[in-house]
Amino acid sequence: MISINIQKNIKTYKGRYRLTVADSFPAGSVTKVYGPSGIGKTTFLRIIAGLSTPEQGKIVVHGQTWLDTAAGINMSPQERKAGFVFQDYALFPNMTVREHLQYASTDELLISRLLTMGRMESFDSHKPQHLSGGQQQRLAILRALAQRPKLLLMDEAFSALDDELREDLITDLKIILKEFETTTIIVSHHAQETLGFADRSLKID
Amino acid sequence: MISINIQKNIKTYKGRYRLTVADSFPAGSVTKVYGPSGIGKTTFLRIIAGLSTPEQGKIVVHGQTWLDTAAGINMSPQERKAGFVFQDYALFPNMTVREHLQYASTDELLISRLLTMGRMESFDSHKPQHLSGGQQQRLAILRALAQRPKLLLMDEAFSALDDELREDLITDLKIILKEFETTTIIVSHHAQETLGFADRSLKID
Amino acid sequence: MEWTPIWLSLKLAAITTMILMLIGIPLAYWLSRRSSWLKVVIEAILTMPLVLPPSVLGFYLLLSFSPNSFFGRWLLEYFNLSLVFSFEGLVVASVIYSLPFMVSPVKSALAHLPASLAEASYTMGKSKLHTFYRVQLPNIKSSLWTAIVLTFAHTLGEFGVVLMIGGRLEGSTKVASIAIYDAVDNNQYHEANMYSLILFAITFVIVILVFVFNKNAMRGPLE
Amino acid sequence: MEWTPIWLSLKLAAITTMILMLIGIPLAYWLSRRSSWLKVVIEAILTMPLVLPPSVLGFYLLLSFSPNSFFGRWLLEYFNLSLVFSFEGLVVASVIYSLPFMVSPVKSALAHLPASLAEASYTMGKSKLHTFYRVQLPNIKSSLWTAIVLTFAHTLGEFGVVLMIGGRLEGSTKVASIAIYDAVDNNQYHEANMYSLILFAITFVIVILVFVFNKNAMRGPLE
Amino acid sequence: RVAVAANAQFVLKKLAADFQKKTGIAVEVISGASGKLAVQIKNGAPYDIFLSADTEFPQNLYTEGFTLSKPQIYAMGSLIVCSSTGADVKNWKSRITGKDAGKVAIANPKTAPYGKAAEEALNYYKIYQPVSQKLVVAESISQVNTYVLQRVVGLGFTTQSLVYELPASQRFSWQKVDPKSYSPIEQGAVLLKYAKNKNYVNNKKFYDYLFSAAANAIFRQFGYTTA
Ligand SMILES: Nc1ncnc2c1ncn2[C@@H]1O[C@H](COP(=O)(O)OP(=O)(O)OP(=O)(O)O)[C@@H](O)[C@H]1O
Ligand SMILES: Nc1ncnc2c1ncn2[C@@H]1O[C@H](COP(=O)(O)OP(=O)(O)OP(=O)(O)O)[C@@H](O)[C@H]1O
Ligand SMILES: [Mg+2]
Ligand SMILES: [Mg+2]
C-alpha cells in the first residue's frame, strides 16, 4: 500500500498552477495516470522517485516514509530505488543493451529473460544510438525491470511500440510484475494503450 | 505526385534484412506508414529527407529527381527541404520556443499562428529542457511547419499528445497543410492516432 | 614599472585569441567530422609544439622565420614582412603555440553533440556553415569559453617563445612576461610583484566576467 | 645525448598526469555542479598560474617551498620533504601549473551532459560516485582524453618552472626540456635536434594511440 | 641598441646614463643570455652593439661575418663567493665542504663563463668532488643571485658586480675568489653590421666610449678589472 499526498507549484499553459495529487495505490496494483499535456504527470513521477521535491507532501511506501516535508524527511533517489522509465528514455550512450541491464542487475538469468521478453536478444551488443525508437523504449523498460523495483514508474512507456508488440509485452510484464510484487504507476495518453494492463486510473488536472 | 522506390540493407531483430519500399504519394495526400518496431520506418523517412542513402533507389518529387542511384543523382537535405519531425524531436537546446520558429521562418505572423495552434504561446521564451514531453513534441511539429515544407515527414509525431489535444491539432494541421499544399507522410503505431488525418496508408514489413 | 609591456601583452593575447577563434574553430569542426587517419595525424601534430620547451620551440621558429631561411626571405620579399623581432612574429608564434588549447576542447565538445541537431537544421535548408554557427557552436558554449580562457591566459604567460623570436624591443616585443622575468632577474622583486599583481587582476576580472556570462547563458528562464 | 633526462621527463609527465586525474577530475565534477560565486572564483584562481611566465611562477613557488618559508619548513620538519631541488618539487609545481588543462575541458564537457543520465542511475540505487565513474565520465571520453593529452604534453614541455625550482640535478631534476635548452645554449644543435626528435616521436606515438583508442571507443558495433 | 649579457646589464645602464650625460645620445639596453643574443643576431636581430659575457660568441660572430670589427675585451669579471644566510664566507673553502653549508649554487658551466670559472676554482682547490653533491646548477648568473638572495642556497658563486647592485639593507657577506684559481673571465664586445643601417656615427661613438678611461672607471667601480 502506497499513499501519496503532494502539492507543487508549476507553470502550465494556463499560467501558474498548483499540482495537487492525493491517492492511495494498493500493493501490486497498476494505476494509469492521465491528463492534459504539460499538467504535471512527469513532475508527479519525478517527485515519487525523489528527483524533484514538492513544496508540501507526504509519501509513504509499504509503511516506509519516503517523503514528509512537515517532518523534514526526504529520502534520496538511491534509497527509494523506484524503477523509472523516463519519457526520453535516458539511456546511457556508452553502454550496450546488455551492459544497461548488467548495470542494473547481476542476475544473468534475469537479464536473458528480459532480453527475450523485449525481443532485444539480437541487439544485445548495440549502443542506444544504433537502436530504433521502439527498441530504445523497450530497453528503457527492461532496464527499469532489471532492478526488481518495488515501485515501477513508467512515463509514456508504450508510446513507440506497435499494438502487437505492446500486447505481447504487457502479457509478459504482468507475469514479471506479479513475481516481483511490484506496484506500478504508468502515465499514458491513450486509453487503448493500457487496456488489459492497468486496473485503476487517476486523472490529474 | 511523389514517387519513391528504394532498397536498403538494414539489421532487424530477425537478422539482416532488405528494406524495400515502392509507392506513389498523390500531391496533398496524408499517408500513414506503419509496421513493426525496428522494421525501418525511421530509416525510410531519413532516406526521403536525404539524411541517409539507400543502396538503390529513385525518389521523384513533383517532377524533380531528388535521388537516383543509377544516374548518380543525390540532392542534399538542404536542397530537398523536407519538413522533418524527428522521433526524438532534435530540438535545439540553445533556443527558446520562439527562436526555434524564427530559425525556420521570418514570417512573424505565421509564427504567432503556429504558437497558438500548438498552445505554446505562454512558453515562447522557454528552452526545450524546461518543456514537458508533449510540449517538446508540439514544438517539433511547429518547427517543421514553419518552413512551409512541400513534403512533411512526421515520425511518431503524436505519440506524446493526449486525445483531445491531438484532435484539435489535427483539425488545425489539415487547414494549414492544405494552404501550404503539403504532402505528408506520417509514421504511426496507433490506428486511432491518425484517424481523420491520414487518407492513405502504407505498411512496411 | 611601465604600462607599455602590460598593454602589449593584452594586445598580443587578444589578437592571438581572436585569430585562433577564426582558424581554430573551423579546424575543430573539420576534425570533429568522421575521423580518418589523416585527421588523427594532424591532431597529433598540432599537439607537438606543446612538447618542446618554449624557448626551444622559439629557437626553431627563429631559424625558420629568419631572413636567412627560405620562408623568411620569401615573406620579406613578397610581403615585406619580417616575423623575427616584430610584433607580427610574436602573434604567429603564439598562434602556433596555443593552437591546441583552442582546437582540442572545441573539437571534443563537438564530438559529443548529438548528430540529429545538425540534421534537423539541414532539413530546414540551412547550410553547414549556418548550422555550425547557429546550432552547433551555441550548444557547446561552455567548452568554447573554456578554450578561449585557456588560450588567452596561456598567451599572456607565454614567455620562452616570445623572448627568442621577439628579443625585448620596447613597445613592440617586450611584453609583460618578459618585463616580469627581467625584474626577477635583476632582483627587483617589488617591480616583479607589481607586474604579476596587475596581470593577475586584469585576467582575474576577465575570467570572472567570462564565467558569469557563461553561467547566465546556460541558465534557463525558470531557474 | 643521454637517456636519463628523457626518461625523467616521461616519468614527470606521467606522474603529474596521474595525480591530476586523481584530483582534477573530482574537482571538475564539483565545479560542474550547480555553480555558485565561490566556484566561479575558484575556477578563476585555477587559471591564474597560466598567466605568469613559467619562470616567474617558478620564482614564487621557490619562495613558498624554500626552507625559509613557513610552508617549506613545515614540510621539512614533519615530512622530511624538500620541494626545492627535488623531483617531488617538480611534480608539485607541474601539478599546479597544469591543473587548468585537466579541470577545464572535463568540467565543460560535464556541464553539457544531460542531467537525466545521472538521474536514471540514481533511481537504480547507484551512488553519485559510482554514477560519475560508470555513467558520466565514460560519456565525455573524448573531452577526457583531450584533457589528458594536453596535460601530458604541457608537462613534458614545461621548462621555466622546472628550471627555477629544480636546479638541474642529474637524474632527479634535469629533465629533457632542460637538456634540450642547454644543448641549444651550447650550440650543440645536433644534440638538441636529437632530443627534440625523440620527445616528438615518443609523444607522437602516445598521442596517436590515444586518438585511435578514443576513436574506436566512440564507434558503435555497426559502423 | 646595445645587446648585453645579463650579468653586465646593471653596469651598462650606468654607462649609458653617463654617456647620455656627456653626449646627449640615448642608448637602449637589451639584456639576455649571451648565447641567445648571439643566435638572435645571426637571425637578424636589430642590435647595433653586442657585449658578451665571454669572448667566444663575439669571436664566432666575427668569423661568420656579422660584425664590423674584431671583438675587443671591454672588461674582465671577478668571481666571488657569497651568502645571505649570515654565514661567514671568509674561509669558504673549508666551510663549503662542511655539513651546515647548505646547497651551493653555480651558473651552468657549459653556458655561463662565471659557472665555468667557479668550476675551475673548485677544481683548483681540489674540493670539487666533496662539493659536487651539493651543487645546484642555475641557468645563469642571475638565477644564482636569486637563489642566494632568497636564501634557498647557503653559498653561491657569482659576479662581483652583484655587490654594488644590492640595496644597502640587504644582509650579505661575500669574498673574492683568488683570480689565480680560474682563467680570466674576459668579456668581449663587437660592433655589429646592423649598426651601419642607422646612426652609425652614434653607434660607433658609444662603442669607442666603452673603451675610454671614463668607462673603465665605471667598470672598476662595479668590480670589474679593465685592461
Ligand atoms: N544509427 C544506426 N546504426 C545502425 N543501425 C541502426 C541505426 N539506427 C537504426 N538502426 C537499425 O536499423 C533498424 C531500423 O531502424 P528504424 O529506426 O528505421 O526502425 P523503425 O521502423 O523506425 O522502428 P521504431 O518503430 O522502433 O522507431 C533497426 O533494427 C535498428 O536496429
Ligand atoms: N525543467 C523544468 N523547468 C521548468 N519548468 C518545467 C521543467 N520541466 C517541465 N516544466 C513545466 O512544468 C509543467 C509540467 O511538466 P510535466 O513534464 O510534468 O508535464 P506532463 O504532464 O508530463 O506533460 P506531457 O504529457 O506533455 O509530458 C510543464 O508545463 C512544463 O512547462
Ligand atoms: Mg511528461
Ligand atoms: Mg522509428
XYZ file of N, CA and C in Angstrom, chain A residues 46 49 51 77-78 81-82 84 86 88 90-95 100 103-104 125-127 130 143 147, chain D residues 116-117 119-128 130-131 134-135 138-139 217-223:
150
model
N 8.469 12.168 -11.036
C 9.787 12.591 -10.556
C 9.773 12.836 -9.051
N 9.910 9.472 -7.324
C 11.241 8.855 -7.410
C 12.281 9.605 -6.593
N 13.411 12.702 -7.506
C 14.228 13.549 -8.397
C 13.788 15.007 -8.350
N 16.930 9.517 -4.040
C 16.509 8.596 -5.107
C 17.173 7.231 -4.955
N 18.429 7.245 -4.476
C 19.153 5.987 -4.315
C 18.499 5.080 -3.277
N 14.967 3.833 -4.745
C 15.135 2.794 -5.770
C 13.868 2.459 -6.542
N 13.165 3.526 -6.941
C 11.992 3.282 -7.765
C 12.463 2.990 -9.185
N 12.321 3.553 -12.914
C 11.796 4.717 -13.633
C 12.039 4.540 -15.127
N 11.970 6.654 -18.157
C 11.881 8.081 -18.483
C 11.181 8.299 -19.816
N 11.989 10.390 -22.018
C 13.005 10.457 -23.084
C 14.046 9.342 -22.938
N 16.439 8.279 -21.327
C 17.658 8.468 -20.530
C 18.563 7.244 -20.573
N 18.770 6.711 -21.759
C 19.689 5.579 -21.906
C 21.125 6.081 -21.836
N 22.031 5.158 -21.528
C 23.439 5.534 -21.396
C 24.149 5.344 -22.738
N 24.585 6.424 -23.383
C 25.192 6.290 -24.710
C 26.417 5.388 -24.730
N 27.088 5.253 -23.602
C 28.331 4.474 -23.590
C 28.123 2.978 -23.433
N 26.878 2.560 -23.111
C 26.679 1.138 -22.803
C 25.866 0.427 -23.883
N 23.504 -2.196 -20.191
C 22.469 -1.456 -19.465
C 21.840 -2.342 -18.388
N 24.187 -3.214 -15.641
C 24.388 -2.082 -14.722
C 23.331 -2.124 -13.618
N 22.152 -2.614 -13.981
C 21.047 -2.636 -13.010
C 21.019 -3.921 -12.197
N 24.439 -6.280 -28.206
C 25.719 -5.560 -28.188
C 25.623 -4.201 -28.890
N 24.408 -3.716 -29.120
C 24.232 -2.399 -29.736
C 24.200 -1.295 -28.686
N 24.707 -0.136 -29.084
C 24.565 1.040 -28.221
C 23.271 1.766 -28.596
N 22.262 3.277 -32.002
C 22.044 2.408 -33.144
C 20.779 1.585 -33.005
N 15.485 -2.074 -18.529
C 16.456 -1.612 -17.538
C 15.781 -1.347 -16.189
N 16.146 -4.015 -12.125
C 16.489 -3.750 -10.724
C 15.424 -4.288 -9.751
N 19.511 13.860 -17.131
C 18.714 12.646 -16.937
C 19.570 11.383 -16.873
N 20.762 11.407 -17.458
C 21.626 10.226 -17.387
C 21.950 9.892 -15.930
N 20.385 11.006 -13.295
C 19.140 10.729 -12.555
C 18.719 9.275 -12.720
N 18.811 8.779 -13.966
C 18.431 7.391 -14.204
C 19.274 6.466 -13.334
N 20.557 6.781 -13.253
C 21.441 5.934 -12.459
C 21.110 6.016 -10.961
N 20.765 7.213 -10.494
C 20.423 7.375 -9.073
C 19.205 6.527 -8.715
N 18.183 6.527 -9.590
C 16.979 5.746 -9.270
C 17.288 4.251 -9.263
N 18.431 3.880 -9.845
C 18.805 2.473 -9.793
C 19.626 2.173 -8.537
N 19.659 3.131 -7.624
C 20.330 2.915 -6.347
C 21.825 3.146 -6.390
N 22.345 3.668 -7.522
C 23.788 3.852 -7.626
C 24.189 5.182 -6.986
N 25.282 5.155 -6.254
C 25.764 6.364 -5.589
C 26.238 7.388 -6.612
N 26.435 8.618 -6.150
C 26.934 9.662 -7.048
C 28.302 9.291 -7.601
N 29.653 6.238 -7.959
C 29.505 5.151 -8.917
C 28.971 5.686 -10.240
N 27.942 6.525 -10.168
C 27.344 7.111 -11.371
C 28.369 7.929 -12.139
N 30.892 5.469 -13.747
C 30.373 4.488 -14.689
C 29.517 5.107 -15.792
N 28.883 6.249 -15.496
C 27.983 6.830 -16.498
C 28.481 8.178 -17.035
N 32.427 8.087 -18.644
C 32.558 7.396 -19.938
C 31.874 8.140 -21.083
N 30.885 8.962 -20.754
C 30.184 9.662 -21.821
C 30.817 10.988 -22.212
N 36.675 3.741 -29.363
C 35.763 3.713 -28.226
C 34.464 4.414 -28.574
N 34.522 5.397 -29.470
C 33.324 6.148 -29.794
C 32.548 5.520 -30.942
N 33.115 4.484 -31.513
C 32.472 3.896 -32.662
C 31.522 2.782 -32.232
N 30.416 2.689 -32.844
C 29.451 1.656 -32.485
C 29.757 0.372 -33.211
N 29.057 -0.690 -32.885
C 29.353 -2.007 -33.443
C 28.988 -2.120 -34.925
N 28.119 -1.282 -35.424
C 27.624 -1.460 -36.786
C 28.304 -0.588 -37.818
N 29.086 0.355 -37.368
C 29.670 1.295 -38.326
C 30.823 0.686 -39.092
